[in-house]
């Protein structure tokens, strides 16, 4: 096998990538009534504001929105997920209730939202300890909201 010499920058990048692979995402202890899921802080937000914990997003413009979410945990769990409107109302079609334990949950909805509405992504229906995947560029949880009209 031929050995290749890496430049200093390439060596630093490889070390950083290796370090990031060792990082795990946040641990969330859920309550049956619902627990908001913190989202990564590398956000590209236009038309929304996020609260300080990145768990509640406020809509700035009225319109029809495409919303998709994905949650990746380090172990399979039997837990439900949903999108909440204004902290209390489940968005129709957003609930995922797996019948078997899983480590990947995702869903997509299209919904009309009004300026000032808030959106949250939640675990609910069970008390579990969920550890979100993290490191290596992986997102333990992702929420995409696109204004269609």
Coordinates of C-alpha atoms in Angstrom, one line a residue:
X1 CA 0.0 0.0 0.0
X2 CA 1.3 3.4 -1.0
X3 CA 1.5 6.0 1.8
X4 CA 0.3 9.5 0.8
X5 CA 1.5 12.6 2.6
X6 CA -1.3 15.0 3.5
X7 CA -1.0 18.7 3.7
X8 CA -1.5 20.4 7.1
X9 CA -5.0 21.6 6.3
X10 CA -6.1 18.1 5.2
X11 CA -4.7 16.6 8.4
X12 CA -6.6 19.2 10.5
X13 CA -9.9 18.5 8.6
X14 CA -9.4 14.7 9.1
X15 CA -8.9 15.2 12.8
X16 CA -12.0 17.4 13.1
X17 CA -14.1 14.9 11.2
X18 CA -12.9 12.1 13.4
X19 CA -13.7 14.2 16.5
X20 CA -17.2 15.1 15.3
X21 CA -17.9 11.4 14.7
X22 CA -17.4 10.8 18.5
X23 CA -20.0 13.4 19.5
X24 CA -23.6 12.3 20.3
X25 CA -26.7 14.5 20.1
X26 CA -28.7 15.7 23.0
X27 CA -30.4 13.4 25.4
X28 CA -34.2 14.1 25.9
X29 CA -36.2 12.6 28.7
X30 CA -39.7 12.7 27.5
X31 CA -43.0 13.1 29.3
X32 CA -46.1 11.3 28.1
X33 CA -48.0 14.6 27.5
X34 CA -45.3 15.8 25.1
X35 CA -41.7 17.0 25.0
X36 CA -40.4 19.6 22.5
X37 CA -37.4 18.4 20.5
X38 CA -34.5 20.8 20.3
X39 CA -33.3 21.4 16.7
X40 CA -29.8 22.0 15.5
X41 CA -28.5 25.5 15.8
X42 CA -27.2 25.5 12.2
X43 CA -30.4 27.0 10.9
X44 CA -31.2 28.8 7.7
X45 CA -34.3 30.7 8.8
X46 CA -36.2 33.2 6.6
X47 CA -39.7 34.1 7.5
X48 CA -39.5 32.6 11.0
X49 CA -38.0 33.3 14.4
X50 CA -36.7 30.6 16.8
X51 CA -36.9 30.7 20.6
X52 CA -33.6 30.5 22.5
X53 CA -33.7 26.7 22.8
X54 CA -34.7 26.1 19.1
X55 CA -37.8 24.3 20.1
X56 CA -40.5 26.8 19.0
X57 CA -40.6 28.6 15.7
X58 CA -42.8 31.6 15.0
X59 CA -44.3 32.2 11.5
X60 CA -43.8 35.7 10.2
X61 CA -45.8 35.5 7.0
X62 CA -49.3 34.0 6.4
X63 CA -49.4 31.3 3.8
X64 CA -49.5 27.7 2.8
X65 CA -46.5 25.8 4.1
X66 CA -44.8 22.5 3.3
X67 CA -43.4 21.0 6.6
X68 CA -41.3 17.9 6.9
X69 CA -39.5 16.5 9.9
X70 CA -37.0 13.7 10.6
X71 CA -35.8 12.4 13.9
X72 CA -32.9 10.0 14.3
X73 CA -32.2 8.3 17.6
X74 CA -29.2 6.2 18.7
X75 CA -31.5 3.3 19.7
X76 CA -34.9 2.1 18.5
X77 CA -37.8 3.6 20.6
X78 CA -41.5 3.1 20.7
X79 CA -42.6 6.7 20.9
X80 CA -45.0 9.0 18.9
X81 CA -44.1 12.3 17.2
X82 CA -46.1 15.2 16.1
X83 CA -46.1 18.9 15.1
X84 CA -47.8 21.3 17.4
X85 CA -49.5 24.5 16.4
X86 CA -49.4 27.3 19.0
X87 CA -48.3 24.9 21.7
X88 CA -51.6 23.0 22.0
X89 CA -53.1 21.8 18.7
X90 CA -51.7 18.8 16.9
X91 CA -51.3 19.6 13.2
X92 CA -53.5 17.3 11.2
X93 CA -51.6 14.5 9.5
X94 CA -48.4 15.2 11.4
X95 CA -48.6 12.4 14.0
X96 CA -46.4 9.3 13.5
X97 CA -47.2 6.4 15.8
X98 CA -44.9 3.5 15.0
X99 CA -46.2 0.0 15.9
X100 CA -42.6 -1.3 16.4
X101 CA -39.6 0.4 18.0
X102 CA -37.7 2.5 15.5
X103 CA -34.7 4.8 15.4
X104 CA -35.9 6.9 12.4
X105 CA -39.2 8.8 12.2
X106 CA -40.2 11.2 9.5
X107 CA -43.3 12.9 8.2
X108 CA -44.5 15.6 5.8
X109 CA -47.6 17.8 5.8
X110 CA -48.9 20.9 3.9
X111 CA -50.7 23.3 6.1
X112 CA -52.1 26.9 6.1
X113 CA -50.4 29.1 8.7
X114 CA -51.1 32.6 9.9
X115 CA -48.4 35.1 10.9
X116 CA -47.8 34.7 14.6
X117 CA -48.5 31.0 14.7
X118 CA -45.9 28.8 16.4
X119 CA -44.7 25.4 15.3
X120 CA -43.0 22.8 17.6
X121 CA -41.8 19.2 17.0
X122 CA -42.6 16.8 19.8
X123 CA -42.1 13.4 21.2
X124 CA -45.3 12.2 23.0
X125 CA -47.2 9.3 24.4
X126 CA -44.5 7.6 26.4
X127 CA -41.8 8.3 29.0
X128 CA -38.4 7.4 27.4
X129 CA -34.9 8.6 27.3
X130 CA -34.1 9.5 23.7
X131 CA -30.6 10.2 22.6
X132 CA -30.5 12.0 19.2
X133 CA -27.9 11.0 16.7
X134 CA -25.1 13.6 16.4
X135 CA -21.7 14.3 15.0
X136 CA -20.2 13.6 11.6
X137 CA -22.6 16.0 10.0
X138 CA -25.7 14.0 11.1
X139 CA -28.7 15.8 12.5
X140 CA -30.5 14.0 15.3
X141 CA -33.6 16.0 14.4
X142 CA -34.4 18.2 11.4
X143 CA -37.4 20.4 10.6
X144 CA -37.9 21.9 7.1
X145 CA -40.6 24.6 6.6
X146 CA -41.1 26.0 3.1
X147 CA -43.7 28.7 2.3
X148 CA -45.5 27.6 -0.9
X149 CA -47.8 30.6 -1.3

